[in-house]
Amino acid sequence: MIGRLNHIGVATPSIDESVKMYRELLGATSVTDKWAMPEQGVWVCFVNLPNSQIELIEPYGEKSPIHAFLAKNPKGGQHHVCFEVENIYEARDALVAKGATVLGEPRIGAHGTLIIFVHPKDMGGMLVELMESPKDAHH
């Protein structure tokens, strides 16, 4: 079921400040523009790496699910790990059949493909995002 590591999600109180850090401290040269995903309650930006991406997520609006994370981690930090799967519905059904808690229904994520999240209690304490493999080339 598990496929390629697509990205590491990093919650941040400021995408702009995080981008500055990735550029100045780590030498990142390929960063997407920031855009809003109001349906997810986040601003999103990707730092493109040779083998993966860092997804920077910042709260969008008062009901953003990132607020609770940042309340516990005011400077931000690793929020989730995202793996690709061939079929999101088959992956969801297999996980549920094995007793895992899938959070919500499949929905469109930042890459324009279907995503789900698996509860950290079933994933060794780590929030895991599964995303259907993009049909186009990776970013």
Coordinates of C-alpha atoms in Angstrom, one line a residue:
M1 CA 0.0 0.0 0.0
I2 CA 2.6 2.6 1.1
G3 CA 4.4 4.4 -1.7
R4 CA 6.8 7.2 -2.2
L5 CA 7.4 9.8 0.5
N6 CA 5.8 12.9 -1.0
H7 CA 6.4 15.5 1.7
I8 CA 6.9 16.4 5.3
G9 CA 4.2 18.8 6.6
V10 CA 5.6 21.6 8.8
A11 CA 3.2 23.8 10.8
T12 CA 4.4 27.4 11.2
P13 CA 3.1 30.6 12.6
S14 CA 4.5 32.4 9.5
I15 CA 5.2 30.9 6.1
D16 CA 7.1 34.0 5.1
E17 CA 9.5 33.6 8.1
S18 CA 9.9 29.9 7.4
V19 CA 10.7 30.4 3.8
K20 CA 13.3 32.9 4.8
M21 CA 14.9 30.3 7.1
Y22 CA 14.9 27.6 4.4
R23 CA 16.5 30.0 1.9
E24 CA 19.0 31.7 4.2
L25 CA 20.1 28.8 6.4
L26 CA 19.6 25.8 4.2
G27 CA 20.0 27.3 0.7
A28 CA 16.6 26.3 -0.7
T29 CA 16.3 27.7 -4.2
S30 CA 12.9 26.4 -5.3
V31 CA 9.9 27.6 -3.3
T32 CA 6.3 27.9 -4.5
D33 CA 4.2 30.9 -3.9
K34 CA 1.9 30.8 -0.8
W35 CA -1.8 30.2 -1.4
A36 CA -4.9 29.8 0.7
M37 CA -6.9 26.6 1.1
P38 CA -9.8 28.0 3.1
E39 CA -11.6 24.6 3.0
Q40 CA -8.6 23.1 4.9
G41 CA -8.1 26.1 7.1
V42 CA -4.5 26.7 6.0
W43 CA -2.1 28.7 3.9
V44 CA 0.2 26.4 2.0
C45 CA 3.6 26.7 0.4
F46 CA 6.1 24.0 -0.8
V47 CA 9.8 24.0 -0.5
N48 CA 11.0 21.8 -3.4
L49 CA 13.8 19.4 -2.7
P50 CA 15.6 17.1 -5.1
N51 CA 13.8 14.0 -3.7
S52 CA 10.7 15.4 -1.9
Q53 CA 9.0 18.5 -0.6
I54 CA 8.5 20.4 2.7
E55 CA 4.9 21.5 2.9
L56 CA 4.7 24.7 5.0
I57 CA 1.2 25.2 6.6
E58 CA 0.1 28.3 8.4
P59 CA -3.3 28.9 10.0
Y60 CA -6.0 30.4 7.8
G61 CA -8.9 31.8 9.7
E62 CA -10.0 31.3 13.3
K63 CA -11.2 27.7 12.8
S64 CA -7.9 26.4 11.4
P65 CA -6.9 23.0 12.7
I66 CA -3.3 24.2 12.9
H67 CA -4.1 26.6 15.8
A68 CA -4.2 23.7 18.3
F69 CA -0.9 22.4 17.1
L70 CA 0.7 25.9 17.3
A71 CA -0.7 26.4 20.8
K72 CA 1.3 23.4 21.9
N73 CA 4.3 24.2 19.6
P74 CA 4.4 28.0 19.3
K75 CA 7.4 28.0 17.0
G76 CA 5.9 25.4 14.8
G77 CA 7.3 22.0 13.9
Q78 CA 6.7 18.7 12.1
H79 CA 3.0 18.3 11.7
H80 CA 2.7 15.2 9.5
V81 CA 4.4 12.9 7.0
C82 CA 2.7 12.2 3.6
F83 CA 3.0 9.0 1.7
E84 CA 1.6 8.3 -1.8
V85 CA -0.9 5.5 -2.4
E86 CA -2.3 4.3 -5.8
N87 CA -6.0 4.4 -4.7
I88 CA -7.1 6.5 -1.7
Y89 CA -10.3 4.5 -1.2
E90 CA -8.6 1.1 -1.3
A91 CA -6.0 2.4 1.2
R92 CA -8.7 3.9 3.5
D93 CA -10.7 0.7 3.4
A94 CA -7.7 -1.5 4.1
L95 CA -6.7 0.7 7.1
V96 CA -10.2 0.7 8.6
A97 CA -10.4 -3.1 8.1
K98 CA -7.2 -3.3 10.1
G99 CA -8.6 -1.2 12.9
A100 CA -6.9 2.1 12.2
T101 CA -8.8 5.4 12.7
V102 CA -9.0 7.4 9.5
L103 CA -9.9 11.1 10.1
G104 CA -12.7 12.3 7.9
E105 CA -13.5 11.4 4.3
P106 CA -11.2 11.6 1.3
R107 CA -10.8 15.2 0.1
I108 CA -8.7 17.2 -2.3
G109 CA -5.4 18.3 -0.9
A110 CA -2.7 20.8 -1.8
H111 CA -1.5 18.7 -4.8
G112 CA -4.9 18.5 -6.3
T113 CA -5.3 14.8 -5.5
L114 CA -7.4 13.0 -2.8
I115 CA -6.0 12.8 0.7
I116 CA -6.9 11.2 4.1
F117 CA -5.2 11.4 7.5
V118 CA -4.6 8.5 9.8
H119 CA -4.8 9.2 13.5
P120 CA -1.4 9.3 15.4
K121 CA -2.5 6.7 17.9
D122 CA -2.4 4.1 15.2
M123 CA 0.8 5.4 13.6
G124 CA 3.3 5.4 16.4
G125 CA 2.4 8.9 17.5
M126 CA 2.8 10.5 14.1
L127 CA 0.0 12.0 12.0
V128 CA 0.2 10.4 8.6
E129 CA -1.3 11.8 5.5
L130 CA -2.0 9.5 2.5
M131 CA -2.4 11.0 -0.8
E132 CA -3.4 9.5 -4.1
S133 CA -0.3 9.6 -6.4
P134 CA -0.4 12.6 -8.7
K135 CA -1.1 11.6 -12.3
D136 CA 1.3 14.3 -13.5
A137 CA 5.0 14.6 -12.8
H138 CA 5.9 15.4 -9.2
H139 CA 6.8 19.0 -8.4

